[in-house]
Short mmCIF file of C-alpha atoms in Angstrom, two decimals:
data_model
loop_
_atom_site.label_atom_id
_atom_site.label_comp_id
_atom_site.label_asym_id
_atom_site.label_seq_id
_atom_site.Cartn_x
_atom_site.Cartn_y
_atom_site.Cartn_z
CA MET A 24 -3.34 -53.34 -10.25
CA ILE A 25 -1.30 -51.04 -7.66
CA ARG A 26 0.82 -50.28 -10.35
CA LYS A 27 -1.26 -49.22 -12.91
CA ILE A 28 -3.65 -46.99 -10.42
CA LEU A 29 -0.01 -45.67 -8.91
CA PHE A 30 1.27 -44.41 -12.45
CA CYS A 31 -2.19 -42.72 -13.49
CA PHE A 32 -1.93 -39.32 -13.22
CA ILE A 33 -0.23 -36.14 -15.76
CA ALA A 34 1.62 -33.27 -15.58
CA LEU A 35 2.37 -33.21 -11.59
CA CYS A 36 3.30 -29.40 -10.75
CA GLY A 37 1.88 -28.28 -8.08
CA ALA A 38 2.14 -26.74 -4.67
CA THR A 39 3.90 -28.51 -2.85
CA ILE A 40 3.74 -29.30 0.86
CA THR A 41 6.05 -25.94 2.61
CA MET A 42 9.79 -27.03 3.07
CA ALA A 43 11.88 -26.63 5.41
CA GLN A 44 13.54 -22.97 5.63
CA GLU A 45 16.68 -23.95 7.51
CA VAL A 46 17.80 -27.93 6.97
CA THR A 47 20.48 -28.95 9.74
CA THR A 48 22.17 -31.74 11.65
CA MET A 49 18.92 -31.85 13.97
CA TRP A 50 15.90 -31.51 10.83
CA PRO A 51 18.02 -33.36 7.95
CA TYR A 52 14.24 -32.97 6.36
CA ILE A 53 12.52 -31.70 2.76
CA TYR A 54 9.83 -30.62 5.01
CA SER A 55 9.70 -27.96 8.21
CA ASP A 56 8.20 -31.00 10.26
CA PHE A 57 6.08 -34.42 9.20
CA GLN A 58 2.88 -34.47 7.54
CA SER A 59 0.23 -36.57 6.69
CA GLY A 60 0.41 -38.71 3.99
CA THR A 61 0.43 -42.31 2.68
CA VAL A 62 2.40 -44.89 0.84
CA TYR A 63 2.25 -47.60 -1.28
CA PHE A 64 3.98 -51.14 -0.66
CA LYS A 65 4.98 -53.42 -3.45
CA ASP A 66 2.74 -56.16 -1.44
CA GLN A 67 0.04 -54.11 -1.58
CA GLN A 68 -0.14 -52.68 1.68
CA THR A 69 -0.09 -49.45 2.57
CA LEU A 70 0.59 -47.11 5.58
CA VAL A 71 -0.94 -43.33 6.57
CA ALA A 72 0.82 -41.64 8.67
CA PRO A 73 2.85 -38.25 9.36
CA VAL A 74 5.67 -38.82 7.27
CA ASN A 75 9.35 -36.98 5.97
CA VAL A 76 12.08 -37.73 3.71
CA HIS A 77 15.28 -37.68 5.28
CA LEU A 78 17.98 -36.48 3.94
CA LEU A 79 20.57 -38.14 4.80
CA LYS A 80 19.62 -41.84 2.11
CA SER A 81 16.70 -40.32 0.54
CA ALA A 82 14.48 -42.57 2.36
CA LEU A 83 11.30 -42.55 4.44
CA HIS A 84 10.87 -41.50 7.82
CA TYR A 85 7.81 -41.64 9.16
CA LEU A 86 6.14 -41.53 13.10
CA GLU A 87 5.32 -44.24 15.38
CA ASN A 88 3.33 -43.28 18.94
CA ASP A 89 5.61 -39.86 18.48
CA GLN A 90 8.82 -42.68 17.21
CA ILE A 91 10.54 -41.46 14.42
CA LYS A 92 11.08 -45.31 11.90
CA GLU A 93 12.87 -46.04 8.46
CA ALA A 94 10.65 -47.39 5.89
CA LYS A 95 12.24 -49.77 3.82
CA SER A 96 13.37 -48.54 0.59
CA SER A 97 13.50 -51.99 -1.01
CA ASP A 98 9.50 -52.36 0.15
CA ILE A 99 8.26 -48.81 -1.11
CA VAL A 100 6.30 -47.77 -4.95
CA LEU A 101 5.00 -44.97 -4.32
CA VAL A 102 4.79 -41.36 -1.23
CA GLN A 103 2.08 -38.93 -2.22
CA VAL A 104 2.53 -35.59 0.68
CA GLY A 105 -0.28 -33.44 -0.12
CA TYR A 106 -0.16 -32.97 -4.25
CA ASP A 107 3.83 -33.47 -3.95
CA ARG A 108 3.88 -37.63 -4.99
CA TYR A 109 7.78 -39.52 -4.51
CA TYR A 110 8.13 -43.03 -6.68
CA MET A 111 11.45 -44.98 -5.22
CA ARG A 112 14.58 -45.87 -7.43
CA ASN A 113 17.34 -46.80 -6.87
CA SER A 114 16.88 -47.01 -3.24
CA GLN A 115 16.30 -43.52 -3.18
CA LEU A 116 12.98 -40.57 -3.35
CA MET A 117 12.81 -39.27 -6.24
CA ARG A 118 9.76 -36.76 -6.23
CA VAL A 119 8.33 -36.24 -9.88
CA VAL A 120 8.09 -33.02 -11.23
CA VAL A 121 6.23 -33.47 -14.64
CA GLY A 122 5.21 -36.47 -16.60
CA ASP A 123 2.55 -38.61 -17.36
CA SER A 124 1.73 -42.63 -16.71
CA VAL A 125 4.31 -43.42 -18.99
CA GLY A 126 7.29 -41.32 -17.71
CA PHE A 127 8.09 -38.77 -16.02
CA VAL A 128 11.09 -35.45 -14.76
CA ALA A 129 12.46 -36.15 -11.32
CA GLU A 130 13.95 -34.27 -8.62
CA LEU A 131 16.13 -35.92 -6.11
CA VAL A 132 16.91 -34.05 -3.34
CA THR A 133 20.03 -34.98 -0.52
CA ALA A 134 21.96 -33.25 2.10
CA ASP A 135 25.86 -32.63 2.25
CA PHE A 136 26.86 -34.14 4.67
CA ASN A 137 30.55 -34.41 3.55
CA ALA A 138 31.25 -30.66 3.60
CA LEU A 139 30.96 -31.12 7.40
CA THR A 140 33.34 -34.25 7.48
CA GLU A 141 35.82 -33.70 5.04
CA SER A 142 39.43 -33.16 5.95
CA GLY A 143 42.55 -33.96 5.18
CA GLY A 144 43.41 -37.18 6.38
CA ALA A 145 45.89 -37.52 9.58
CA TYR A 146 48.72 -39.71 11.13
CA GLY A 147 48.12 -41.77 7.04
CA SER A 148 45.22 -42.28 7.50
CA SER A 149 42.78 -41.40 4.33
CA SER A 150 39.99 -38.50 4.89
CA ASN A 151 37.00 -40.77 3.91
CA VAL A 152 37.91 -42.49 6.53
CA GLN A 153 38.11 -39.38 9.14
CA ALA A 154 34.33 -38.45 7.89
CA THR A 155 33.23 -41.54 8.00
CA ARG A 156 33.84 -41.51 11.31
CA LYS A 157 32.91 -37.94 12.10
CA LEU A 158 29.79 -38.48 10.56
CA SER A 159 28.93 -41.90 13.18
CA SER A 160 29.86 -39.81 16.17
CA MET A 161 27.42 -36.74 14.90
CA GLU A 162 24.22 -36.67 16.63
CA ILE A 163 22.20 -36.41 13.10
CA GLY A 164 18.03 -36.08 13.46
CA GLY A 165 16.43 -39.18 12.78
CA VAL A 166 19.29 -41.58 12.77
CA SER A 167 20.91 -40.56 16.11
CA ILE A 168 17.66 -38.98 18.38
CA THR A 169 14.54 -40.63 16.83
CA ASN A 170 12.68 -39.39 19.35
CA HIS A 171 10.04 -36.46 17.46
CA ILE A 172 9.42 -34.18 19.99
CA GLU A 173 13.06 -34.34 21.58
CA LEU A 174 14.12 -33.01 18.02
CA LYS A 175 11.72 -30.72 17.25
CA ASN A 176 13.18 -29.16 20.29
CA ARG A 177 16.24 -29.82 19.97
CA LYS A 178 15.30 -28.00 15.76
CA ASP A 179 17.94 -25.26 15.93
CA GLY A 180 20.72 -26.39 17.25
CA GLY A 181 22.57 -27.81 14.68
CA ALA A 182 24.82 -27.17 11.85
CA MET A 183 23.90 -26.12 8.63
CA LEU A 184 23.59 -28.08 5.60
CA PRO A 185 24.22 -27.41 2.28
CA LEU A 186 21.27 -29.05 -0.60
CA ALA A 187 23.27 -31.02 -3.50
CA LYS A 188 20.15 -30.61 -6.28
CA LYS A 189 20.08 -33.05 -9.41
CA TYR A 190 16.21 -33.94 -12.02
CA TYR A 191 16.16 -37.38 -13.74
CA ILE A 192 14.37 -38.67 -16.61
CA VAL A 193 12.73 -41.58 -15.42
CA THR A 194 10.66 -44.26 -17.55
CA GLU A 195 8.91 -47.77 -15.44
CA ASP A 196 11.74 -49.25 -16.52
CA GLN A 197 15.18 -46.88 -16.11
CA VAL A 198 16.49 -44.13 -14.09
CA TYR A 199 18.50 -41.77 -16.57
CA SER A 200 20.44 -38.66 -15.11
CA ALA A 201 20.16 -35.19 -16.81
CA ASN A 202 23.24 -34.17 -17.57
CA LYS A 203 24.06 -34.61 -22.09
CA LYS A 204 27.38 -36.85 -20.87
CA GLU A 205 25.80 -38.96 -18.69
CA PHE A 206 22.10 -39.58 -20.50
CA GLU A 207 24.13 -40.65 -23.89
CA SER A 208 26.21 -42.65 -21.60
CA GLN A 209 23.39 -44.72 -20.78
CA LEU A 210 21.81 -45.28 -24.48
CA PRO A 211 22.61 -48.46 -26.44
CA THR A 212 25.54 -47.19 -28.52
CA GLU A 213 23.30 -47.65 -31.51
CA LYS A 214 20.80 -45.13 -30.23
CA ARG A 215 23.86 -42.29 -29.71
CA ASP A 216 23.99 -40.72 -33.72
CA ALA A 217 20.34 -40.13 -33.51
CA PHE A 218 20.02 -38.79 -29.47
CA LYS A 219 22.99 -36.49 -31.19
CA GLN A 220 20.55 -35.46 -33.94
CA PHE A 221 17.85 -35.44 -31.76
CA ILE A 222 18.91 -33.11 -29.27
CA LYS A 223 20.48 -30.37 -31.39
CA GLN A 224 17.10 -30.39 -32.81
CA HIS A 225 15.63 -29.65 -29.36
CA LYS A 226 18.55 -27.55 -27.53
CA ILE A 227 17.42 -29.07 -24.40
CA LYS A 228 18.14 -27.32 -21.36
CA TRP A 229 19.42 -29.62 -18.94
CA ASN A 230 18.25 -28.08 -15.72
CA GLN A 231 14.85 -27.15 -16.65
CA PRO A 232 12.76 -29.78 -16.26
CA ASP A 233 10.19 -28.62 -18.47
CA SER A 234 13.00 -28.99 -21.45
CA LEU A 235 13.58 -32.19 -19.66
CA ILE A 236 10.05 -34.20 -20.71
CA THR A 237 11.01 -33.81 -24.72
CA LEU A 238 13.58 -36.74 -24.09
CA LEU A 239 10.86 -39.20 -23.31
CA GLU A 240 9.69 -38.22 -26.39
CA PHE A 241 13.39 -39.84 -27.80
CA LEU A 242 13.33 -42.86 -25.90
CA LYS A 243 9.73 -43.55 -26.59
CA GLY A 244 10.08 -42.98 -29.96
#
């Protein structure tokens, strides 16, 4: 049972592989280069290859004969890169920060490409339409350029991208946003009064994973 095997871990907050110092349109990846990793698929197949997490859609990219390819998100269960483990949830790779086999706190990092494309609409076109056009015409590493060597050679030529980091509380069948209002809205109506009492007692700090793990106690209860 691959699912049970993959969930047999406890408190995965160890050191992570060196992340990219600068995330740009030419290198929109978590890591400063592709790293040896193992991908576990739903059909119980595995892939061992150099991998990286692309920050446009939080998708998995891997190298095959120095060509960058994207794995189908719906087929992925788990990606392990050194001490880092990512589970595919909501079609995005979420890194385990702390947790156990029952549930964990996850971190999702994405690049804000909209910051480069946002502008007022012209000649009656909406800003969303303009942004989509700009994004589709923009050179993006791993998307419009898929040769690994070429991309590395052009790594420093892109525009800087701001990053967005969000935390989630993940159970085997649900992903909860680490935001008080959003978390409560995802609960059944009959559990919301108990939730309000719980957070009064525990003083949850919504931006700290070690505090968020306490919410798993509430969800289990």
